[in-house]
Coordinates of C-alpha atoms in Angstrom, one line a residue:
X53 CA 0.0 0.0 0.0
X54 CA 2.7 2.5 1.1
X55 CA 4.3 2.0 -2.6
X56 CA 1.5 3.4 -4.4
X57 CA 2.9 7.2 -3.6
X58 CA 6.3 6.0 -4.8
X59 CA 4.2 4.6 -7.9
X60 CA 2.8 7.6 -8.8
X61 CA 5.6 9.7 -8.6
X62 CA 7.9 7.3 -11.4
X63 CA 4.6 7.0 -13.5
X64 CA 4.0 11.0 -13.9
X65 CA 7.6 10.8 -14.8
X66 CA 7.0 8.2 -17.2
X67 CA 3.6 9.1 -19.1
X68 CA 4.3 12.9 -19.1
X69 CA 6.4 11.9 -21.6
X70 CA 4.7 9.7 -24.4
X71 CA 0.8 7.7 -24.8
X72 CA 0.6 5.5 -21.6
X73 CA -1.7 3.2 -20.5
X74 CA -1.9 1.6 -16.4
X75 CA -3.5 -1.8 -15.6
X76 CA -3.7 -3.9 -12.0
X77 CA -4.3 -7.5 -12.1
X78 CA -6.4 -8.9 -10.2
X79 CA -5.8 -9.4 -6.1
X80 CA -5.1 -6.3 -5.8
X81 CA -7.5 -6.2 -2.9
X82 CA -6.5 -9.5 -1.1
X83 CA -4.4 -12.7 -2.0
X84 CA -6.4 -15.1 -1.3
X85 CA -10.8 -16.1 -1.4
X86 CA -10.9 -15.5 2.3
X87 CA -10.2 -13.6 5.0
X88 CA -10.4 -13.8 8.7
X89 CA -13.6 -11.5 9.8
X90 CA -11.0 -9.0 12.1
X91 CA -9.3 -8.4 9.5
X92 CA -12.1 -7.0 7.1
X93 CA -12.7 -3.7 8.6
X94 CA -9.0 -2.6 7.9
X95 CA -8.5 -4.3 4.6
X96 CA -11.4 -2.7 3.0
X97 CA -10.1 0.6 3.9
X98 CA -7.0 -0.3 2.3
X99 CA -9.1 -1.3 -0.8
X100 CA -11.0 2.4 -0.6
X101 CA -7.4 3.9 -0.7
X102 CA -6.1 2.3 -3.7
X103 CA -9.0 2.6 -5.6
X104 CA -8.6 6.2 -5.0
X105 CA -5.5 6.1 -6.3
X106 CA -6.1 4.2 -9.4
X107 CA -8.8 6.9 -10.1
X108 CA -6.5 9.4 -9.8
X109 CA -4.2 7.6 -12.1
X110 CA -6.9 7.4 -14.6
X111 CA -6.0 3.3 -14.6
X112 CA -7.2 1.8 -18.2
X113 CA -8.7 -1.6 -16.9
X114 CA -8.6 -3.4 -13.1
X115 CA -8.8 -7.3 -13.1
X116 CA -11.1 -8.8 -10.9
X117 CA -10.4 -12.4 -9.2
X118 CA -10.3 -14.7 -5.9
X119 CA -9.1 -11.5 -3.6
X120 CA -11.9 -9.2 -4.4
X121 CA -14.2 -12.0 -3.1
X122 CA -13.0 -12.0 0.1
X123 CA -13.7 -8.7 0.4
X124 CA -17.1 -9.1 -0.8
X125 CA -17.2 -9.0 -4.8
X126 CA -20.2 -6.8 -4.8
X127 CA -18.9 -4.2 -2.9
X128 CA -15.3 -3.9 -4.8
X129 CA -17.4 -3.8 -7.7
X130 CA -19.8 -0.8 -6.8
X131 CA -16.5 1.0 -4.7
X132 CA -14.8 0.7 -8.2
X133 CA -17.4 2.5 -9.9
X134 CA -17.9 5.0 -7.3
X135 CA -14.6 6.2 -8.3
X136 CA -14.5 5.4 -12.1
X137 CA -11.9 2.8 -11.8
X138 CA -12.6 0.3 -15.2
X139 CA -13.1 -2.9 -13.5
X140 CA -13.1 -6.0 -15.9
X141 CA -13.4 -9.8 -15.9
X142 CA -13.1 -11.7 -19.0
X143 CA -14.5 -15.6 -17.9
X144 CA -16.2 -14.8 -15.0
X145 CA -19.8 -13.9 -14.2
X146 CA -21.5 -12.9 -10.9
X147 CA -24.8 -12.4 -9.6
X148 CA -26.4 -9.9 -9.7
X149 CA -23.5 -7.2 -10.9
X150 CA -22.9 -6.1 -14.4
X151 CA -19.1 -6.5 -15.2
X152 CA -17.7 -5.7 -18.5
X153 CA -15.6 -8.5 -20.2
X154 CA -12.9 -6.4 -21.9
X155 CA -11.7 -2.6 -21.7
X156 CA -10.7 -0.9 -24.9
X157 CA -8.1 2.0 -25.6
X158 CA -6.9 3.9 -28.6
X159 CA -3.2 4.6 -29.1
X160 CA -1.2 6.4 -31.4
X161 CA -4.1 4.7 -33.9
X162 CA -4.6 1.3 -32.6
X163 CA -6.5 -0.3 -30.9
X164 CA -6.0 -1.7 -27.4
X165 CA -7.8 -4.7 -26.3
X166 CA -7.6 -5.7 -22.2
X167 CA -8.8 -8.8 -21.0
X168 CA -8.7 -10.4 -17.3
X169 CA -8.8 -13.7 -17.0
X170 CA -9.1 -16.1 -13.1
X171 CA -8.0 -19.8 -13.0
X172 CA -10.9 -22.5 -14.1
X173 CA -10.1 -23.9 -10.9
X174 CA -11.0 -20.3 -8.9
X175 CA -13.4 -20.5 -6.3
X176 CA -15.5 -17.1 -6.2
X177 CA -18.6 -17.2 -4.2
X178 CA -21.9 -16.1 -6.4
X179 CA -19.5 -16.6 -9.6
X180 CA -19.5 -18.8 -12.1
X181 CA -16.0 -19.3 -14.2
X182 CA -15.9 -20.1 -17.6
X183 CA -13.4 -21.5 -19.5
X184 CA -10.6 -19.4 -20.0
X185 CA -9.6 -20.8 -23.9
X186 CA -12.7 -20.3 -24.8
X187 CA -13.7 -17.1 -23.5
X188 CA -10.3 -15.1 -24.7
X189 CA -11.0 -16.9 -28.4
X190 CA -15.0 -15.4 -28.2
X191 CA -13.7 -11.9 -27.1
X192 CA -11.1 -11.6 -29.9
X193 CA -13.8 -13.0 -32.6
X194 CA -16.4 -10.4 -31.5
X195 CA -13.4 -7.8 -31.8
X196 CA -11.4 -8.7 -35.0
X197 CA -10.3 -5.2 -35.7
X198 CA -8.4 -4.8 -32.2
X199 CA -4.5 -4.2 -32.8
X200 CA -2.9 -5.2 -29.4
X201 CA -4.4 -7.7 -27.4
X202 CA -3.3 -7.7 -23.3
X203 CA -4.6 -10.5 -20.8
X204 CA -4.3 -9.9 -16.9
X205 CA -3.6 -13.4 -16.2
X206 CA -4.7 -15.2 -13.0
X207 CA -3.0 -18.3 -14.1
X208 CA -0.7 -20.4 -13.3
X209 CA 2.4 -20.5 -15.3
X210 CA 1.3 -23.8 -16.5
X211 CA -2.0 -22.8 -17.3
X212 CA -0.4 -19.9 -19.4
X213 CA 1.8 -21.4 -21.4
X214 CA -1.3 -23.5 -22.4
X215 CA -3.5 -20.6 -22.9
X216 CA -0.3 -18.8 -25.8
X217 CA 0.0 -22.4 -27.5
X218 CA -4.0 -22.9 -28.3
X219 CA -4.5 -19.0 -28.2
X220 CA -3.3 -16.9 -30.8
X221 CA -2.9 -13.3 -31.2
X222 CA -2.6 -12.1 -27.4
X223 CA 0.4 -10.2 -27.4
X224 CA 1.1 -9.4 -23.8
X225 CA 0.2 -11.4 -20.8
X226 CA 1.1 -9.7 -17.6
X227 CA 1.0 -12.3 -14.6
X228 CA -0.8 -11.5 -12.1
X229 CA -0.6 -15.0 -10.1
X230 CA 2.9 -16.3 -9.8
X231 CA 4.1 -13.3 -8.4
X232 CA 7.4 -14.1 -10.6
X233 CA 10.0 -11.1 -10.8
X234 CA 11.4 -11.0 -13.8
X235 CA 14.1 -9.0 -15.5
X236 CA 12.5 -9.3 -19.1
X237 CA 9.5 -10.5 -21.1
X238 CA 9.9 -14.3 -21.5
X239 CA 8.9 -15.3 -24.5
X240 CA 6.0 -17.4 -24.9
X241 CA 4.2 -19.6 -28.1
X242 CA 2.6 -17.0 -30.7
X243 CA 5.1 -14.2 -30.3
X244 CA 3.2 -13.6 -26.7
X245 CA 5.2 -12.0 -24.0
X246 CA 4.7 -12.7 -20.5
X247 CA 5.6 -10.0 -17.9
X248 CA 5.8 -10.2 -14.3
X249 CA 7.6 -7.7 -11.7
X250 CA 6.5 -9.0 -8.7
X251 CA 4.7 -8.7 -5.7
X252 CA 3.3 -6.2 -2.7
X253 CA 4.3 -3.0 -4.5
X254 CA 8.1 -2.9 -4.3
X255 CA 8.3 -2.9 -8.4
X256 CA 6.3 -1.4 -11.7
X257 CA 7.3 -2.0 -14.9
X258 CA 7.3 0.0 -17.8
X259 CA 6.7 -1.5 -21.3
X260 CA 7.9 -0.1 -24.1
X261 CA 6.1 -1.1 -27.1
X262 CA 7.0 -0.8 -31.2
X263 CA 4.6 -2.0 -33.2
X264 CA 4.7 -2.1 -37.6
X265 CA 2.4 -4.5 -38.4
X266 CA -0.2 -5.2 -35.8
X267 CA -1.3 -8.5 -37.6
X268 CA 1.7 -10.0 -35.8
X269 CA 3.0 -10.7 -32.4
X270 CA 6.1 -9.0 -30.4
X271 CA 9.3 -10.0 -29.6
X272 CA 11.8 -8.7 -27.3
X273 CA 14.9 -6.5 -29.0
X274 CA 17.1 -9.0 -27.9
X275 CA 15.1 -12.7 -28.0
X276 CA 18.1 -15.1 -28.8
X277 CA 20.3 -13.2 -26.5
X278 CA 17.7 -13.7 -23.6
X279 CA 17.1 -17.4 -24.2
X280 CA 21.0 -18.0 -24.7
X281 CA 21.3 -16.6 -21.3
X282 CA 18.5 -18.3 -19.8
X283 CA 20.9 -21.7 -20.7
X284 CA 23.7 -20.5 -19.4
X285 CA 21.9 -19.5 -16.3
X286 CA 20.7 -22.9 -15.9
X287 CA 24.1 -24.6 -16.9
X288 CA 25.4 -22.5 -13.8
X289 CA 23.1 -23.4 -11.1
X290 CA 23.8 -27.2 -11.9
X291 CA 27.6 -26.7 -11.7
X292 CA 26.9 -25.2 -8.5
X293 CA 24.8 -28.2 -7.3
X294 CA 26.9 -30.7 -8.4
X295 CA 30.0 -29.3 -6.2
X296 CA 27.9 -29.6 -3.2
X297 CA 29.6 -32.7 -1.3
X298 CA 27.5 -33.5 2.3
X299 CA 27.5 -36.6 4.2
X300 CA 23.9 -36.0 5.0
X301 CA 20.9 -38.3 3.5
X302 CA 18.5 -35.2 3.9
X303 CA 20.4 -33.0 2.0
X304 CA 21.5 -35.6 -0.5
X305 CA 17.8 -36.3 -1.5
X306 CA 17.4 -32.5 -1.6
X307 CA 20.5 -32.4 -3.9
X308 CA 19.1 -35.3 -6.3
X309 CA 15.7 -33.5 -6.4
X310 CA 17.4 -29.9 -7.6
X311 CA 19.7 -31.8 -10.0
X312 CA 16.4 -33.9 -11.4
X313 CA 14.7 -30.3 -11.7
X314 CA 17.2 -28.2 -13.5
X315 CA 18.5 -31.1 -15.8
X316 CA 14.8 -30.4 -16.7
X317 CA 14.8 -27.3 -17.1
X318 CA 17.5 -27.1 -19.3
X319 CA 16.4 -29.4 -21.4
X320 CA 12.8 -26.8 -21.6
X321 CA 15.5 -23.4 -22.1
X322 CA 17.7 -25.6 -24.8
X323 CA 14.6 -26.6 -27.1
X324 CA 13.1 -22.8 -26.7
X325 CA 16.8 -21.8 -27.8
X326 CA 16.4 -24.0 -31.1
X327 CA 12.9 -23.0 -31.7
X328 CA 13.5 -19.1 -31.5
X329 CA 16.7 -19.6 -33.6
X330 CA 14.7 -20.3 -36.7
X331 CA 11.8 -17.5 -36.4
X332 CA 12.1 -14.2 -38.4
X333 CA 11.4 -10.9 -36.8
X334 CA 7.9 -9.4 -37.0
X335 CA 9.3 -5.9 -36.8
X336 CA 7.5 -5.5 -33.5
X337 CA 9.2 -5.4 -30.4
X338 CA 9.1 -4.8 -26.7
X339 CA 11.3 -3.5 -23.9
X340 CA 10.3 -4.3 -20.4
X341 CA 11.8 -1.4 -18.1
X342 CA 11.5 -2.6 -14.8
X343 CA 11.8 0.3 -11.8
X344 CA 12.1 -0.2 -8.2
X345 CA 10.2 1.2 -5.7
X346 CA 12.1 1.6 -2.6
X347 CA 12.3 4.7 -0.4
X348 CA 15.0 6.6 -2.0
X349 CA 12.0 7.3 -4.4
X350 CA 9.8 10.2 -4.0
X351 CA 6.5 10.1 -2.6
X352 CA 3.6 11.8 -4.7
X353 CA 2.2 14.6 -2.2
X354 CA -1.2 14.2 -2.7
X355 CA -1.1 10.4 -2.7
X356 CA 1.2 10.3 0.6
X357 CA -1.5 12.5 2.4
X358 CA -4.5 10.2 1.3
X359 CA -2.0 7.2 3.0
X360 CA -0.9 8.9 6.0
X361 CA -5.1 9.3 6.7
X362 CA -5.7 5.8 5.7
X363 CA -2.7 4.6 7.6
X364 CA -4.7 6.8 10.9
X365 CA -8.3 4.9 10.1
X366 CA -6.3 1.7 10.0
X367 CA -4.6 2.5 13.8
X368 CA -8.3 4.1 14.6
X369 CA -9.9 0.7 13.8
X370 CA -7.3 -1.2 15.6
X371 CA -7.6 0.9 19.1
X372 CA -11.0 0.2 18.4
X373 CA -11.0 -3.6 18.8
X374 CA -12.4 -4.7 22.1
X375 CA -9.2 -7.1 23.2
X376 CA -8.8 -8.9 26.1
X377 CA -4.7 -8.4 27.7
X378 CA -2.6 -11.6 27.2
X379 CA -2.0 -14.1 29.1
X380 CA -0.6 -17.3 27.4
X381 CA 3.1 -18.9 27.9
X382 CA 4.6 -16.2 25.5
X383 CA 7.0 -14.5 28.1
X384 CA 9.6 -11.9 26.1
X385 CA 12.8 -12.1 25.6
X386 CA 13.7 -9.9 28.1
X387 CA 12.5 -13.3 30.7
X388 CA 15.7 -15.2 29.0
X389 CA 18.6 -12.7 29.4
X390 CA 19.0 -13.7 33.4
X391 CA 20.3 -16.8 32.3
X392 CA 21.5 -16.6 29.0
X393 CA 23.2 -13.2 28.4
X394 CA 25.5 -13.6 26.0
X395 CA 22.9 -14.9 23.9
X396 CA 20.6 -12.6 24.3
X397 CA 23.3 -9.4 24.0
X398 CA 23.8 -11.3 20.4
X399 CA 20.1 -11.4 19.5
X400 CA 20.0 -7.8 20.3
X401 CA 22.5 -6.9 17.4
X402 CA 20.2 -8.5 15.0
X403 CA 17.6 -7.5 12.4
X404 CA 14.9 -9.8 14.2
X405 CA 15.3 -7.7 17.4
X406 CA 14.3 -4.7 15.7
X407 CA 11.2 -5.8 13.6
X408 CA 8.7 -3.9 15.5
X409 CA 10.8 -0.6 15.0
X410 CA 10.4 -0.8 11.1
X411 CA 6.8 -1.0 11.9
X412 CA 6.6 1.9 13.9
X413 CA 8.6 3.7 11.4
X414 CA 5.9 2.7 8.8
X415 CA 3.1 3.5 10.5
X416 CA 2.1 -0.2 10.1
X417 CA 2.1 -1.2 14.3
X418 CA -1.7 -1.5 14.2
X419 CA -1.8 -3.4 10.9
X420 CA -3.5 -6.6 11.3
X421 CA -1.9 -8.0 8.3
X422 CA 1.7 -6.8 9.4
X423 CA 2.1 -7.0 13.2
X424 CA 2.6 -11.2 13.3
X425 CA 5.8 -10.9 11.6
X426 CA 7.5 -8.6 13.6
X427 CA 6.2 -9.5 16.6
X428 CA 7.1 -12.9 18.8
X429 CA 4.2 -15.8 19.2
X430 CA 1.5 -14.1 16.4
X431 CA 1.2 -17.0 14.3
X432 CA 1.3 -19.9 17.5
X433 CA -2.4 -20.3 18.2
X434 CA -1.5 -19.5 21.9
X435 CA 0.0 -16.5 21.4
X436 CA -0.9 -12.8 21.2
X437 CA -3.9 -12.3 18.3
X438 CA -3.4 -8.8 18.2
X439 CA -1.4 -5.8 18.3
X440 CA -3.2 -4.5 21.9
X441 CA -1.7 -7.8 23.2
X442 CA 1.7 -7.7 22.9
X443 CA 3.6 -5.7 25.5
X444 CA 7.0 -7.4 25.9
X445 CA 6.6 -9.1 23.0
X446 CA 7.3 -6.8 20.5
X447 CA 10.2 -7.7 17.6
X448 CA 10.7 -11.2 16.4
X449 CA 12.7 -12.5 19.6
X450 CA 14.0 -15.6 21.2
X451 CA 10.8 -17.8 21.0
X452 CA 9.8 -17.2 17.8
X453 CA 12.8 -19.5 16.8
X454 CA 12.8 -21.8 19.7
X455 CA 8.8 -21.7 20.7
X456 CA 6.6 -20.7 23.7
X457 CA 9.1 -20.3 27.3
X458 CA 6.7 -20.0 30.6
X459 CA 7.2 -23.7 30.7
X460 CA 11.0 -23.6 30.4
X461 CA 11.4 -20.6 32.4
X462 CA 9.3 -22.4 35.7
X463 CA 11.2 -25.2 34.8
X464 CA 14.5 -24.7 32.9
X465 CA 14.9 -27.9 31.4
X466 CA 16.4 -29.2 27.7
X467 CA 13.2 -30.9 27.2
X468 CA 10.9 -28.4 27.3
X469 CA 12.4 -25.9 25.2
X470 CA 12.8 -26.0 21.5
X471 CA 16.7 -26.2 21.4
X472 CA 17.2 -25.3 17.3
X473 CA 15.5 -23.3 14.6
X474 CA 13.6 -25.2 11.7
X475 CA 13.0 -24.0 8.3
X476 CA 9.3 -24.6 8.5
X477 CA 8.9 -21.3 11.0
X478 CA 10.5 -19.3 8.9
X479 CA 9.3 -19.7 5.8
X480 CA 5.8 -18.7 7.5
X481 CA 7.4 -14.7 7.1
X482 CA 10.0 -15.5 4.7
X483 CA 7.7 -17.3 2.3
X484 CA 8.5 -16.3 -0.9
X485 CA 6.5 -13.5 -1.4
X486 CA 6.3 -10.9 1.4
X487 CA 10.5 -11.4 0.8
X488 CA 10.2 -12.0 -2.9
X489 CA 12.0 -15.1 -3.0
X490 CA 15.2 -13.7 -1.6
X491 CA 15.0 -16.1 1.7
X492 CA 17.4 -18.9 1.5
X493 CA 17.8 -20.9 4.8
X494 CA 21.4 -22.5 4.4
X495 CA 22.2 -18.7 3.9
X496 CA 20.5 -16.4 6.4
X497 CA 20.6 -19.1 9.2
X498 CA 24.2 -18.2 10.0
X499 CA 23.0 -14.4 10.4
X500 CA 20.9 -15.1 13.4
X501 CA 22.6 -18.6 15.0
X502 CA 24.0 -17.9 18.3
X503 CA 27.7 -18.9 18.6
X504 CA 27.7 -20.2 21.6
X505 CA 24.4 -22.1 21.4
X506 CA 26.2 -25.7 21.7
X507 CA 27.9 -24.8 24.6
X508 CA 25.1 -23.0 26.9
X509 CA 25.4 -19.7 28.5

């Protein structure tokens, strides 16, 4: 949410320049079909304020999918067009609301064609999915004389790759569902171009398009040199593999399984190489510019005012909450330094013990979608459910890693204490996407083992 003011600010840079058009795929309200009720409140006023700002932006076309259900798809659908932001949905049909199938645009003479598409598979409450093939084919038949087809995909990667090969004609698909950050367009079947920059804000890209003869497909400005490196890339990762020498069954089975994979996948990159070798140029082509949004960017004025009073309703809602004070077996980490100092001097120095302060710096503290992961015992079912609760046990401290301590500290016994960290609790923070895909384990383990953990305090 907080990167939609950075947003702004690069895209008035951008379109001040040259014809421009912005699209959202759909989840842009949640990520999933459902939501814990607590949670709604907040979320929906998080929804109001980027609605707002895709108004302001004059956005060309919104997808709709699985995420605005949560939130109720009716009232998305009428907030939308209480603020004249275009929201489509190309398969889908629900009760009771009239959603238009496809936006169109004119640009520099042609036609722009937008489409959204949601999984088969989707499960939207009061809508019924139809198939996505089918549905892309009828829309382009009942509008033959559009130039430049784009489809807000919310499929898998699977899924589109099936979609290109038995579809022609759709010349960019931007991926909404994988989350993916990629560097370029990857080429797909029928000169389509899939695009992707991620997840929760932190990127936007910027397509650059050239088109001379819209009765063809793009390509990138580069296509061999970007499937060339997508071997070599591949050839480098199973060189690194194969040097990995461990005595360890686990890790040897997890060694066999990332050798199976990207022996695979090379063969996939090598065969795309071949294939792309022999095509000729259609004369249009595509550069995917790819800008970060991190805070050395500017914040739009305007758009960082309407934030900051969202960001107060949010805190407003919060304080709101009637919430009984804690009282489960999450104790602080400030309960552990009598006996193991060192440790916890060690701890201190870390990122982990200052979680909560990049929250407060944020303005995020009361955020019920933020607080568990920088907080200590949020996602155990006995600890603290909400922000009001958490006293000493703000910051991700000492049992996050090694669980719940009122038993241990009555008690202090090797037993009754979870002695090392496992992957499995970290990946429920670092899971891919609120870190986009930067966690490794074997790697940022070292960063917060204690040195002297074998030995005791």
């Amino acid at each position: 949410m907080g990167g939609l003011s950075r947003r702004l600010t690069k895209i008035h840079e951008h379109t001040s320049e040259t014809n421009w058009l912005v699209v959202e795929s759909a989840n842009f309200a949640w990520k999933s079909n459902q939501i814990i009720e607590a949670k709604l409140p907040q979320q929906r006023r998080k929804v109001e304020f980027i609605l707002d700002t895709f108004g302001q932006l004059g956005i060309a076309a919104v997808g709709l999918g699985e995420g605005e259900s949560a939130l109720g798809m009716s009232w998305v659908v009428h907030s939308a067009k209480d603020r004249n932001v275009p929201v489509i949905a190309s398969n889908m049909k629900c009760d009771g609301l009239e959603i238009p199938m496809v936006a169109f645009h004119n640009i520099n003479d042609l036609t722009v064609g937008i489409m959204s598409v949601v999984r088969e598979a989707a499960s939207i409450e009061g809508c019924q999915i139809a198939p996505v093939e089918q549905s892309v084919k009828d829309i382009q038949a009942q509008h033959s004389n559009t130039d430049i087809w784009i489809v807000l995909s919310m499929l898998s990667e699977a899924e589109q790759l099936t979609l290109t090969e038995s579809v022609s004609g759709i010349d960019f698909l931007i991926d909404g569902y994988t989350k993916a950050l990629l560097d370029k367009p990857k080429p797909l079947s029928n000169d389509s171009l899939r695009l992707s920059v991620g997840s929760r804000g932190k990127y936007f890209g910027v397509l650059d398009v050239h088109t001379e003869n819209a009765d063809l497909g793009h390509q990138l400005h580069e296509t061999l040199d970007y499937f060339e490196g997508e071997v070599k890339r591949i050839e480098g990762r199973l060189e690194t593999i194969k040097k990995i020498q461990s005595s360890d069954e686990k890790a040897q089975a997890r060694q066999a399984r990332r050798l199976k994979f990207f022996t695979a996948e090379l063969e996939k990159a090598e065969a795309a190489l071949a294939a792309h070798s022999s095509k000729k140029p259609t004369g249009n082509t595509a550069t995917l510019l790819k800008i970060g949004l991190s805070n050395e960017v500017a914040d739009h004025p305007a758009t960082l005012s309407d934030l900051n009073m969202a960001l107060q309703d949010i805190e407003r809602l919060a304080n709101a909450d009637s919430v009984e004070p804690y009282n489960g077996p999450f104790v602080g980490s400030s309960a552990c330094q009598s006996c193991h100092s060192k440790i916890y001097e060690q701890w201190a120095t870390t990122a982990h013990a200052h979680a909560w302060t990049t929250l407060i710096n944020e303005k995020r503290a009361f955020d019920l979608e933020c607080f568990a992961c920088h907080s200590t015992g949020a996602h155990h079912p006995e600890g603290p459910q909400h922000p009001k609760q958490l006293g000493a046990l703000v910051g991700v401290g000492c049992e996050s890693c090694h669980g719940p301590g009122q038993d241990h500290i009555n008690a202090p016994m090797a037993n009754n204490i979870q002695r090392t960290a496992e992957e499995s609790l970290c990946i429920t923070c670092h899971d891919g996407v609120k870190d986009e895909g930067r966690f490794d384990f074997e790697h940022y383990y070292p960063k917060v083992v204690h040195a002297n953990e074998d030995s005791g305090d």
